[in-house]
Tab-separated table of C-alpha atoms and ligand atoms in Angstrom:
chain	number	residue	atom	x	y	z
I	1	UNK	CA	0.000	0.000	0.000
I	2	UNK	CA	1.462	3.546	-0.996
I	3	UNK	CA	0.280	6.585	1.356
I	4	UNK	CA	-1.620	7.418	-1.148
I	5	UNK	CA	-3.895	4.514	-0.882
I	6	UNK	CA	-4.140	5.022	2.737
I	7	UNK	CA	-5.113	8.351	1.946
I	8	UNK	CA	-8.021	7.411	0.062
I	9	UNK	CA	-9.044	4.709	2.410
I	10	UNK	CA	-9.118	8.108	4.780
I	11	UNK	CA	-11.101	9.893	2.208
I	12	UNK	CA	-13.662	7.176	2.359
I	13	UNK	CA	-14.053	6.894	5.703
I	14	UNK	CA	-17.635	7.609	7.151
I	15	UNK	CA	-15.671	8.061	10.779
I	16	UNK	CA	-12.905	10.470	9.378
I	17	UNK	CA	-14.971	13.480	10.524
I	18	UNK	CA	-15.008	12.648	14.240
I	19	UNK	CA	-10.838	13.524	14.826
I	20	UNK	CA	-12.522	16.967	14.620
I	21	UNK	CA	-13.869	16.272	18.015
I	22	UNK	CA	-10.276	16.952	19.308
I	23	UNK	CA	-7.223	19.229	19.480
I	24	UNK	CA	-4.351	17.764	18.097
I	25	UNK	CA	-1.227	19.153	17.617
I	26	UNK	CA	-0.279	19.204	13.922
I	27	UNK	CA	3.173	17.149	13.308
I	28	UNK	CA	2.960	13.563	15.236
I	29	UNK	CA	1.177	10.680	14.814
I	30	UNK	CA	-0.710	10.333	18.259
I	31	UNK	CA	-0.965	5.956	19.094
I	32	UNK	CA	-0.946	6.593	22.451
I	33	UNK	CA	-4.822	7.172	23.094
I	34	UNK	CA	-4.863	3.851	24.994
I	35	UNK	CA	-2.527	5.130	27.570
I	36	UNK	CA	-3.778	8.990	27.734
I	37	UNK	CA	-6.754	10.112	25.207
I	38	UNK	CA	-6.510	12.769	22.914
I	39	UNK	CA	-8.109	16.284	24.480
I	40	UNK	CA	-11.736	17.083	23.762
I	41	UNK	CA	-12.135	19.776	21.267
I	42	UNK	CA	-14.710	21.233	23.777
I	43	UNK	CA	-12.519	20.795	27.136
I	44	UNK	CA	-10.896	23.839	27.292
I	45	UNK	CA	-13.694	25.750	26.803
I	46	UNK	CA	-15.847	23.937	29.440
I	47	UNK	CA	-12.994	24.042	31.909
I	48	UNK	CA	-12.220	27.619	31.883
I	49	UNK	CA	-16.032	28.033	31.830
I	50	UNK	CA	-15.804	25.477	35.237
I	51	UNK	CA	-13.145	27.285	37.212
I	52	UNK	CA	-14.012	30.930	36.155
I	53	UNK	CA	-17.921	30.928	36.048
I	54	UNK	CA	-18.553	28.322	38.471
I	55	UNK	CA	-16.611	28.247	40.512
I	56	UNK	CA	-14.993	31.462	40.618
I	57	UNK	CA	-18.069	33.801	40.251
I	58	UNK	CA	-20.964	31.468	41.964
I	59	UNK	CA	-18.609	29.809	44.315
I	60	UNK	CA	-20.473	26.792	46.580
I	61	UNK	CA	-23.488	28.068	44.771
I	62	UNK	CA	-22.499	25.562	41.735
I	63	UNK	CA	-22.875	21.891	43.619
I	64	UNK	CA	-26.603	22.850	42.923
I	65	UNK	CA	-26.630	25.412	40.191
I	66	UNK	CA	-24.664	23.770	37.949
I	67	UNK	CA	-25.458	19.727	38.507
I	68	UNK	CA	-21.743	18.941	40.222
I	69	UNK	CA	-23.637	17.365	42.841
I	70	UNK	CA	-25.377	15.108	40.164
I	71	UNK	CA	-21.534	14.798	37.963
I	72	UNK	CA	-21.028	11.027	38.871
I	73	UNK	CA	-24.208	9.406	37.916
I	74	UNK	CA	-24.444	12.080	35.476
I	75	UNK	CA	-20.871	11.235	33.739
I	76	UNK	CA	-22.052	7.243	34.419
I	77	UNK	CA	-25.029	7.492	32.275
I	78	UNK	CA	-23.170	8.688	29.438
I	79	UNK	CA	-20.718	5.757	29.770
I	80	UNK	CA	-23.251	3.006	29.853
I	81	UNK	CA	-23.995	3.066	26.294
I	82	UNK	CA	-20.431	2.006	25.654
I	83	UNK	CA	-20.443	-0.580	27.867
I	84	UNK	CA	-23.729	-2.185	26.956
I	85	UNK	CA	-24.740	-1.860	30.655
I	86	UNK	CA	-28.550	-0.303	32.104
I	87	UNK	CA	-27.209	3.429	33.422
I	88	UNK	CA	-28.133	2.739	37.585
I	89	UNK	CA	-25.531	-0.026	37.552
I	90	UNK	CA	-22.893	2.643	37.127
I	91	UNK	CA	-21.186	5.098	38.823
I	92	UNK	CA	-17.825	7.281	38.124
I	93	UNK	CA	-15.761	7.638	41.453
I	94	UNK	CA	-11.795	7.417	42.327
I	95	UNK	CA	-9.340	6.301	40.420
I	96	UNK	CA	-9.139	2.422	39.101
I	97	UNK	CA	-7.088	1.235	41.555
I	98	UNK	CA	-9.599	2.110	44.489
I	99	UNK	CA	-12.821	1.302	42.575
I	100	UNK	CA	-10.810	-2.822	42.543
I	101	UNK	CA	-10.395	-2.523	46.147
I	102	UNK	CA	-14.031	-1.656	46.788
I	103	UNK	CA	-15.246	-3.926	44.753
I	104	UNK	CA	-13.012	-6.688	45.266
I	105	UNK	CA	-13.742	-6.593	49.157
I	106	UNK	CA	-17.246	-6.335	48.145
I	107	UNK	CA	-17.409	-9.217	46.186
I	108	UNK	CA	-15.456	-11.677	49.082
I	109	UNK	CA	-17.860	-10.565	51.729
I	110	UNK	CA	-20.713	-10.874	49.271
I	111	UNK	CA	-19.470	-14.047	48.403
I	112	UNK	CA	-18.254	-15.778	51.383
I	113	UNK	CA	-15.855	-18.076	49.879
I	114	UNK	CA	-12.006	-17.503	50.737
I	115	UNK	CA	-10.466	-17.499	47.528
I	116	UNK	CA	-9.724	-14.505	45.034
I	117	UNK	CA	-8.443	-15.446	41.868
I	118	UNK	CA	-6.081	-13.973	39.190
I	119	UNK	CA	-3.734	-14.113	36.800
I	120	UNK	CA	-0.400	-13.434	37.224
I	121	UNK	CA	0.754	-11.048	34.720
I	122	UNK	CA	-2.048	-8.996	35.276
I	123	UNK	CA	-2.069	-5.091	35.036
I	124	UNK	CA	0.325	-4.515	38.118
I	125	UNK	CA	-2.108	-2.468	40.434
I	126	UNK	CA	-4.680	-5.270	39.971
I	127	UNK	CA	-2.192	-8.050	41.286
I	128	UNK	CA	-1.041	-5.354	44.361
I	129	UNK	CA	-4.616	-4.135	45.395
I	130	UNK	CA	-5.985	-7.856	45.138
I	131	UNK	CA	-2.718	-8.639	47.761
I	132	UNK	CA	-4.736	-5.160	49.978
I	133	UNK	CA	-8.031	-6.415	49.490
I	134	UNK	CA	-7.505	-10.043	50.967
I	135	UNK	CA	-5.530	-8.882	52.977
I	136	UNK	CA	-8.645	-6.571	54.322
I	137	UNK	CA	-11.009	-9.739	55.070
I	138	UNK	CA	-10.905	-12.296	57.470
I	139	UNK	CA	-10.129	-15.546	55.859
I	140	UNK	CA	-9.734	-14.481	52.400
I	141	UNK	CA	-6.523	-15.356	50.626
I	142	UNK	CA	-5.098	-14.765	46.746
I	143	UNK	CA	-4.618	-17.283	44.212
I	144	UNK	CA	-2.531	-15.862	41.298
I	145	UNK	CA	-1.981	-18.680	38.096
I	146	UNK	CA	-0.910	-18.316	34.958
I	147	UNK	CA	-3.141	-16.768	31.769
I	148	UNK	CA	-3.779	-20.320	30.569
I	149	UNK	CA	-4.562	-21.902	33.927
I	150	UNK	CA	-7.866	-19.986	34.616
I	151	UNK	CA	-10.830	-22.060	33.717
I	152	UNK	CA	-9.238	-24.833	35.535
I	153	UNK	CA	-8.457	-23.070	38.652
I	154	UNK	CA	-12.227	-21.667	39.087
I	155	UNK	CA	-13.867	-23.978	41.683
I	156	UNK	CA	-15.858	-24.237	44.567
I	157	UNK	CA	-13.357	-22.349	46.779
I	158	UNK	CA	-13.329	-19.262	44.345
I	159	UNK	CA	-15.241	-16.404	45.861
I	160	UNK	CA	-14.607	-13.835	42.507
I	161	UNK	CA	-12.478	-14.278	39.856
I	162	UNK	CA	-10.488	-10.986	38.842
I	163	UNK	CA	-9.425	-10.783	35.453
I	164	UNK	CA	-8.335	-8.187	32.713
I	165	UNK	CA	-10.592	-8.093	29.802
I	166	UNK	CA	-7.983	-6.740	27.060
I	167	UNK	CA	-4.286	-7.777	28.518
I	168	UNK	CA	-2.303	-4.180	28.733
I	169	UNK	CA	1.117	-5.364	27.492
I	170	UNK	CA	-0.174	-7.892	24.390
I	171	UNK	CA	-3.398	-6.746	23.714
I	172	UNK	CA	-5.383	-9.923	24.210
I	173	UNK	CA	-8.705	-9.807	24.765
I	174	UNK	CA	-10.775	-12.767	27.042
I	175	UNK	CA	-14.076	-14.359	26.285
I	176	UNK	CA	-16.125	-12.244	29.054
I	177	UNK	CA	-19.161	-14.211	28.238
I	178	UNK	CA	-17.916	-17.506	28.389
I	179	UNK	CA	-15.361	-17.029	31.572
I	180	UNK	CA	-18.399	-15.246	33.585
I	181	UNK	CA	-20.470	-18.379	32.405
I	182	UNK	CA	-18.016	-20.583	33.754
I	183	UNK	CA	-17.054	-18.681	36.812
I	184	UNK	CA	-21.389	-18.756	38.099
I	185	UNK	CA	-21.357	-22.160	36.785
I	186	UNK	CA	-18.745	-22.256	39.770
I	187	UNK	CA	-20.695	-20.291	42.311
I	188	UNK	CA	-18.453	-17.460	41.860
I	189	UNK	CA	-18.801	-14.128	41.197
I	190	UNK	CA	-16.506	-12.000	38.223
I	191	UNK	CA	-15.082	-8.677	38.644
I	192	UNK	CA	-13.826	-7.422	35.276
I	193	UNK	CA	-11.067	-4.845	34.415
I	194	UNK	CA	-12.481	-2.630	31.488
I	195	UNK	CA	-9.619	-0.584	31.263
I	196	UNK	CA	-8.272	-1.450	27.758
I	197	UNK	CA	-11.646	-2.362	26.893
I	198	UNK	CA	-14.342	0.478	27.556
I	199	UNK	CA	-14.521	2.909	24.296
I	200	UNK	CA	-12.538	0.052	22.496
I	201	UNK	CA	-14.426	-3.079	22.171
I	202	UNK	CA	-17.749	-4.377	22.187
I	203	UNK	CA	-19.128	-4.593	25.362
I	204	UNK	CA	-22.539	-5.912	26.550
I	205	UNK	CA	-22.090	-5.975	30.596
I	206	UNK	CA	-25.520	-6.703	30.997
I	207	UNK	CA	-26.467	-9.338	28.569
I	208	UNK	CA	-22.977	-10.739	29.550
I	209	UNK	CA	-24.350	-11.215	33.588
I	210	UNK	CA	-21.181	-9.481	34.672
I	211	UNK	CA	-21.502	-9.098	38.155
I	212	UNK	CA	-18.792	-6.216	39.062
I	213	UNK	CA	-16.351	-4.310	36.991
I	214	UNK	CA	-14.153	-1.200	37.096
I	215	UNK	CA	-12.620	0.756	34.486
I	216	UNK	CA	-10.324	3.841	33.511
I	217	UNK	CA	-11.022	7.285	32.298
I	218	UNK	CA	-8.133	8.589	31.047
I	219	UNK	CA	-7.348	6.121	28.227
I	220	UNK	CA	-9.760	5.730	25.118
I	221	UNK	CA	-12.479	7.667	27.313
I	222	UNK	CA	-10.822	10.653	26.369
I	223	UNK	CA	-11.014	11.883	30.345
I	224	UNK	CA	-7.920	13.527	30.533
I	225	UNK	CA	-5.004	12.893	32.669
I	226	UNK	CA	-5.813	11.151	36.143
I	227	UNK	CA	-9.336	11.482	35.132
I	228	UNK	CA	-11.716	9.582	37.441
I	229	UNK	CA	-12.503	6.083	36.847
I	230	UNK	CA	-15.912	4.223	36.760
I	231	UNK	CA	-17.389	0.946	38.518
I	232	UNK	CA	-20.227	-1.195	37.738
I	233	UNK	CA	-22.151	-3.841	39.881
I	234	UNK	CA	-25.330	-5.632	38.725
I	235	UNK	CA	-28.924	-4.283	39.833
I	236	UNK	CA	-29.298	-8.304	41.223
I	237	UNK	CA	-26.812	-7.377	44.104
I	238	UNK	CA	-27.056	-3.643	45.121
I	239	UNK	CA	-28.700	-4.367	48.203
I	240	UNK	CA	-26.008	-6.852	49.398
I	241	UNK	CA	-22.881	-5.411	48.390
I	242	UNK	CA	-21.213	-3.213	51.427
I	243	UNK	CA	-18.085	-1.027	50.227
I	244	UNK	CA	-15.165	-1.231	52.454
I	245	UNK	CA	-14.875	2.490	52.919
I	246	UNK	CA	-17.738	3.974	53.898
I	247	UNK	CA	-17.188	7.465	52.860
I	248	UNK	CA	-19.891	10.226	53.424
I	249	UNK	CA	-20.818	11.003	49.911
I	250	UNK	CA	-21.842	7.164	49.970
I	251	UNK	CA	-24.222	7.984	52.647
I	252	UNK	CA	-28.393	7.860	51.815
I	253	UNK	CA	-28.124	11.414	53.484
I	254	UNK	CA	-24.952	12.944	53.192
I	255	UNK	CA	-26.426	16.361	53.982
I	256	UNK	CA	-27.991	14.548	57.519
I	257	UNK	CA	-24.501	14.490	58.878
I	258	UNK	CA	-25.569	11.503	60.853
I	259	UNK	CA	-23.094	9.570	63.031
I	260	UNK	CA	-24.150	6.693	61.597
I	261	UNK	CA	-23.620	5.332	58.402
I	262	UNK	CA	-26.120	4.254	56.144
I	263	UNK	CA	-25.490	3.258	52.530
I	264	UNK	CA	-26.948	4.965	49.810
I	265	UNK	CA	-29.432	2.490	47.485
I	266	UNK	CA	-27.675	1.051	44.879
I	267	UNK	CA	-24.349	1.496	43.628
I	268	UNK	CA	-24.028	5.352	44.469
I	269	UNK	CA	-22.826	4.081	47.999
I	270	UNK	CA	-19.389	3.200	46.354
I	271	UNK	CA	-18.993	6.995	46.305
I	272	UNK	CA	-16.347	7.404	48.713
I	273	UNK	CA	-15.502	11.414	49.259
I	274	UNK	CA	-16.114	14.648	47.524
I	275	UNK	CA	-15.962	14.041	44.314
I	276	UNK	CA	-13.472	15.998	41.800
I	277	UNK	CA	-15.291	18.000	39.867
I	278	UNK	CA	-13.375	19.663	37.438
I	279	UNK	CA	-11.743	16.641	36.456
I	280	UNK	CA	-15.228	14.965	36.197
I	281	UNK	CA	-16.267	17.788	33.723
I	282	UNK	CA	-13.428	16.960	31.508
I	283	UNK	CA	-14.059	13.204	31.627
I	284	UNK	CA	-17.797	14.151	30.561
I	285	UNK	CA	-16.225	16.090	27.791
I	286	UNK	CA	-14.229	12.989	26.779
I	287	UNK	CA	-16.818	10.623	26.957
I	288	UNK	CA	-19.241	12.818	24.712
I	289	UNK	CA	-16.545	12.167	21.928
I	290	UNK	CA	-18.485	9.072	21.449
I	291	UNK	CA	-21.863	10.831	20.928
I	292	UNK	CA	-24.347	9.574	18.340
I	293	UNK	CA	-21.227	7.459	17.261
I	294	UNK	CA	-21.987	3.980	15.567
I	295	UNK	CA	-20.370	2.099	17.892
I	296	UNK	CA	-19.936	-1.539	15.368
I	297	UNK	CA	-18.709	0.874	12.835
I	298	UNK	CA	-16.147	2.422	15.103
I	299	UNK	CA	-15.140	-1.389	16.230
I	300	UNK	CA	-14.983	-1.978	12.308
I	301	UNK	CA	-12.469	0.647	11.785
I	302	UNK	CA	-10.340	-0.256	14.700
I	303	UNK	CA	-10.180	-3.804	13.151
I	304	UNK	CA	-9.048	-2.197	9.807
I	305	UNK	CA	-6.927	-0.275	11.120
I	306	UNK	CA	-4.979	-3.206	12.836
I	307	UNK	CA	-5.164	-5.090	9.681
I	308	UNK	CA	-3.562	-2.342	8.026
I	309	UNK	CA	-0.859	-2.029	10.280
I	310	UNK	CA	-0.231	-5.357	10.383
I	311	UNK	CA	-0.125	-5.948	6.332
I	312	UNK	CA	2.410	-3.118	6.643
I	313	UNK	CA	4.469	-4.583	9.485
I	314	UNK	CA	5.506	-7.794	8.041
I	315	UNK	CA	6.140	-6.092	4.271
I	316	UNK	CA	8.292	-3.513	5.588
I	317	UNK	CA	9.560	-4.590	8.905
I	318	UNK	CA	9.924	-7.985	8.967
I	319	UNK	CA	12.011	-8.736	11.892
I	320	UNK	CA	9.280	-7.018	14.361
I	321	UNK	CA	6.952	-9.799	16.170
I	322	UNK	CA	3.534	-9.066	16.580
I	323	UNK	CA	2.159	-10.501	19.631
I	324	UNK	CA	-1.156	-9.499	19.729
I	325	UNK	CA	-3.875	-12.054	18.470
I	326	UNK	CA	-4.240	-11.996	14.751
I	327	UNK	CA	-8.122	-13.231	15.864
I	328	UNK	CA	-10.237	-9.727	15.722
I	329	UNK	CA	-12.436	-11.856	18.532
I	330	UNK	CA	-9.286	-12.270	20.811
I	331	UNK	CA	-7.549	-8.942	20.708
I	332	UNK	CA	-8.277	-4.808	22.000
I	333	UNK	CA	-7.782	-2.078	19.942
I	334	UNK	CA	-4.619	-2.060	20.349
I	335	UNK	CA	-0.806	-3.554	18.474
I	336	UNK	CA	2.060	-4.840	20.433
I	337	UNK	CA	5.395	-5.973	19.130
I	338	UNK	CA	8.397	-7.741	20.416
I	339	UNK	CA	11.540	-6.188	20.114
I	340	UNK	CA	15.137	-6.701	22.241
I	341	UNK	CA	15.552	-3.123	21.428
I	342	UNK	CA	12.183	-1.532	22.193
I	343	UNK	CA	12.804	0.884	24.176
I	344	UNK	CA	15.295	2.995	22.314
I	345	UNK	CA	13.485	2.313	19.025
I	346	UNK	CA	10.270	3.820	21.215
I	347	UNK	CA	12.232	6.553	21.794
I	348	UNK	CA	13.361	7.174	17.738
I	349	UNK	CA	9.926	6.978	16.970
I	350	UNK	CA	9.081	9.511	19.149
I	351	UNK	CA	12.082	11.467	17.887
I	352	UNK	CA	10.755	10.595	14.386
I	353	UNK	CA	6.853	12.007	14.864
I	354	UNK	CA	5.171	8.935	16.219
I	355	UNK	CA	4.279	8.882	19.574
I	356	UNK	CA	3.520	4.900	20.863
I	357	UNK	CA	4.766	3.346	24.049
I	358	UNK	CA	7.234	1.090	25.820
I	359	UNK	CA	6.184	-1.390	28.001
I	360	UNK	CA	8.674	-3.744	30.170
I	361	UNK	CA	10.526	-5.962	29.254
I	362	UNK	CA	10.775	-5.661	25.170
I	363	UNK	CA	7.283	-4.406	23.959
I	364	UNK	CA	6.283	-1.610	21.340
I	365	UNK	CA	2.693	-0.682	21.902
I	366	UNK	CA	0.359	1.202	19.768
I	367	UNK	CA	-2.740	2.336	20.485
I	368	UNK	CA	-5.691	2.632	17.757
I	369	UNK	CA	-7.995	5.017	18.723
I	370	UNK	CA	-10.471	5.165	15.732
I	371	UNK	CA	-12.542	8.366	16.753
I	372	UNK	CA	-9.283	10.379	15.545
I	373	UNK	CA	-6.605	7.676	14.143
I	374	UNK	CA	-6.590	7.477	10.270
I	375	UNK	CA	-5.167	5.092	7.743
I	376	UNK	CA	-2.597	7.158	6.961
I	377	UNK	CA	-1.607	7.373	10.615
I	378	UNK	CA	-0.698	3.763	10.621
I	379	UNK	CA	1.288	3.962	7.169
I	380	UNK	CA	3.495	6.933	8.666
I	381	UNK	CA	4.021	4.802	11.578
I	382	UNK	CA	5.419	1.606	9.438
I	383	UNK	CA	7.247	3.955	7.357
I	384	UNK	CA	8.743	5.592	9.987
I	385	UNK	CA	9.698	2.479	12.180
I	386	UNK	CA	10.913	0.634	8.688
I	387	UNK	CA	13.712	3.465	8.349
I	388	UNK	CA	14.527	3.558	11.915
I	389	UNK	CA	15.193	-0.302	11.984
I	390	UNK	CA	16.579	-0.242	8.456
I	391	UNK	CA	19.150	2.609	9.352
I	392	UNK	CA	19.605	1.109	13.171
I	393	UNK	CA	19.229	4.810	14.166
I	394	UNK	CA	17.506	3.482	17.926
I	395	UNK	CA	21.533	2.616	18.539
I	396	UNK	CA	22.130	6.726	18.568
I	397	UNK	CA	23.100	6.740	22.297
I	398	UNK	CA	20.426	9.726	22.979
I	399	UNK	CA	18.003	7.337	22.365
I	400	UNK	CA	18.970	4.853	25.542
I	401	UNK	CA	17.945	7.617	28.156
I	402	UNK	CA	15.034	6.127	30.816
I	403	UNK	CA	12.409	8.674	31.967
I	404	UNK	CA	10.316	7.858	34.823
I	405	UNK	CA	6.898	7.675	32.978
I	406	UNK	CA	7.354	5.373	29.511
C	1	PLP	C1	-4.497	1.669	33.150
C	1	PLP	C2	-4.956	0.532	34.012
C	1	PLP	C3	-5.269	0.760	35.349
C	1	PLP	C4	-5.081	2.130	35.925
C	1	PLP	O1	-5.313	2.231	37.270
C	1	PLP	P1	-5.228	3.671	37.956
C	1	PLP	O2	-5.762	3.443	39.290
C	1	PLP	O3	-6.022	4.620	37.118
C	1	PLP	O4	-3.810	4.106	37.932
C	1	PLP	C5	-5.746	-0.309	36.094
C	1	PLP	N1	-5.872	-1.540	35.549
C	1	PLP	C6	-5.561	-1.778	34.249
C	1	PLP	C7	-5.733	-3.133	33.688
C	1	PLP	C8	-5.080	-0.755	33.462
C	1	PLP	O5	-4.747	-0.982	32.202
């Protein structure tokens, strides 16, 4: 394929005209949406219009002027669509990382059973908050196996079973159906890790009988950096779940100031504290991205997109290995290769005008984010990556330098 072609493929795109939704700078090639989404044409405007309006001119006058009280389930509603999931069953709160602990504590109390189980290999934060959230119930302990030793570990001692959807580092994607099937065939529950997955796959939560799952904001939901994150439990066990920290906002009555606490109905008592609102206004803005969006056509594009690249990867740069799943069915919307050298051939690209990431030990990872990535994107990132391995420019010694965020 010549750019050209790519070009055209671009020109015949019915999606092309949703990268106006953002502000992008001009010169690189942005696969990197998985990790941090592109900014919201309409962010800036709605932020400045956030900190000097509301809050600057109407002050504490905004929690009920302008809705911030009502952000969460607000922001939730507009996610559900994307995650095929009925709106009540969601709620936007923290960060990832707390919305696992929550729910993972929820989910062994709920359950009873002692074991948690995961894979090892897992996003780290899910392995290390799994270790917290046994660690915060009597009895409970962690069972970590290897990707391919799941189905057989699920058993009658398995309380929830913790997995990834799409893996972070190869971009494979699990069978949610079928592994939540097997897990209540078990008696156990399933908390799911949308992270990779919400705004990039198919989802159907509901229809799936996922019981609990988390998710991020900041990476194809557009949210921003450190943008809050979301959680989901089913309607079947709202009334049963208890969160482990019992935070005011999750009260039925915040504004009671009662001694006591008393959860809110449903899943709004996973609210922990205040939430933060500005950042919750730009998540809103990144989630709207999506608006009236076909959502199988957008899954369709990130499919030929990956196609694309990978037609172009082994013409033009052979020696790369592509380790995530050929199988649309069984991979995000995301490619990873293998390379000894990743990481300063991450860093040429970069140099070069294409911005993907490293990832420990020897993986390339691009992100396709199909709301703004465009054929030709993915051809100037082969090209690009073809003359850097062909000239062995990653050996310039600039190149070896580690920052502390790759
Ligand atoms: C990105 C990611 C997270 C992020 O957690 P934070 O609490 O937002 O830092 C968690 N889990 C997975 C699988 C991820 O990919």
């Amino acid at each position: 394929m010549t750019f050209e072609d790519a070009r055209a493929l671009d020109a015949a795109d019915s999606l092309a005209p949703t990268r106006a939704r953002f502000t992008l700078p001009d010169g690189p090639v942005y696969l990197d949406g998985n990790s941090l989404g592109a900014l919201p044409a309409v962010a800036p405007a709605r932020l400045s219009d956030a900190v000097e309006r509301q809050w600057g001119a109407q002050l504490i006058g905004s929690w009920n002027s302008e809705g911030w009280i009502d952000a969460p389930a607000r922001v939730a509603g507009k996610i559900a669509p994307l995650l095929g999931a009925a709106a009540d069953q969601l709620l936007v709160a923290d960060s990832t990382s707390v919305n696992l602990f929550k729910l993972a504590v929820a989910g062994l109390r709920l359950s009873g059973r002692p074991e948690l189980l995961t894979e090892t290999g897992n996003f780290p934060t899910d392995l290390h908050i799994a270790e917290g959230a046994v660690a915060a119930v009597p009895g409970a302990r962690l069972r970590a196996v290897g990707p391919g030793k799941i189905q057989a570990a699920i058993g009658p001692e398995t309380a929830v079973l913790l997995l990834t959807h799409v893996h972070y580092r190869t971009g494979a994607k699990r069978d949610m159906a079928a592994l939540t099937a097997r897990a209540h065939a078990a008696g156990a529950l399933v908390l799911w890790d949308l992270s990779h997955s919400a705004g990039a796959v198919p989802l159907a939560l509901d229809a799936w009988d996922v019981d609990l799952a988390v998710g991020c904001g900041y990476k194809f939901l557009n949210g921003g950096p450190g943008a809050p994150a979301f959680l989901y439990a089913a309607r079947r066990h709202h009334e049963r779940l208890e969160t482990p920290l019992p935070g005011w906002f999750g009260h039925t009555e915040p504004f009671a100031f009662d001694d006591a606490y008393r959860p809110a109905p449903g899943v709004a008592r996973f609210a922990c504290g205040t939430p933060p609102i500005l950042s919750l206004l730009a998540l809103e803005a990144g989630v709207e991205t999506f608006a009236d969006v076909d959502l199988p056509a957008l899954w369709a594009k990130s499919r030929a997109l990956w196609d694309l690249f990978a037609a172009e990867l082994a013409r033009r740069c052979p020696e790369l290995e592509i380790i995530t799943p050929a199988d649309p069915d069984a991979r995000g919307s995301q490619l990873s290769v293998r390379h000894p050298e990743a990481w300063p051939l991450c860093q040429a690209l970069i140099a070069a005008g294409v911005v993907g990431d490293f990832r420990a030990p020897d993986v390339l990872r691009f992100g396709i984010t199909p709301l703004y990535t465009r054929h030709a994107d993915i051809w100037t990132a082969v090209d690009r990556l073809a003359d850097i391995l062909a000239t062995e420019r990653w050996r310039d010694p600039r190149f070896q330098a580690h920052a502390k965020v790759t």
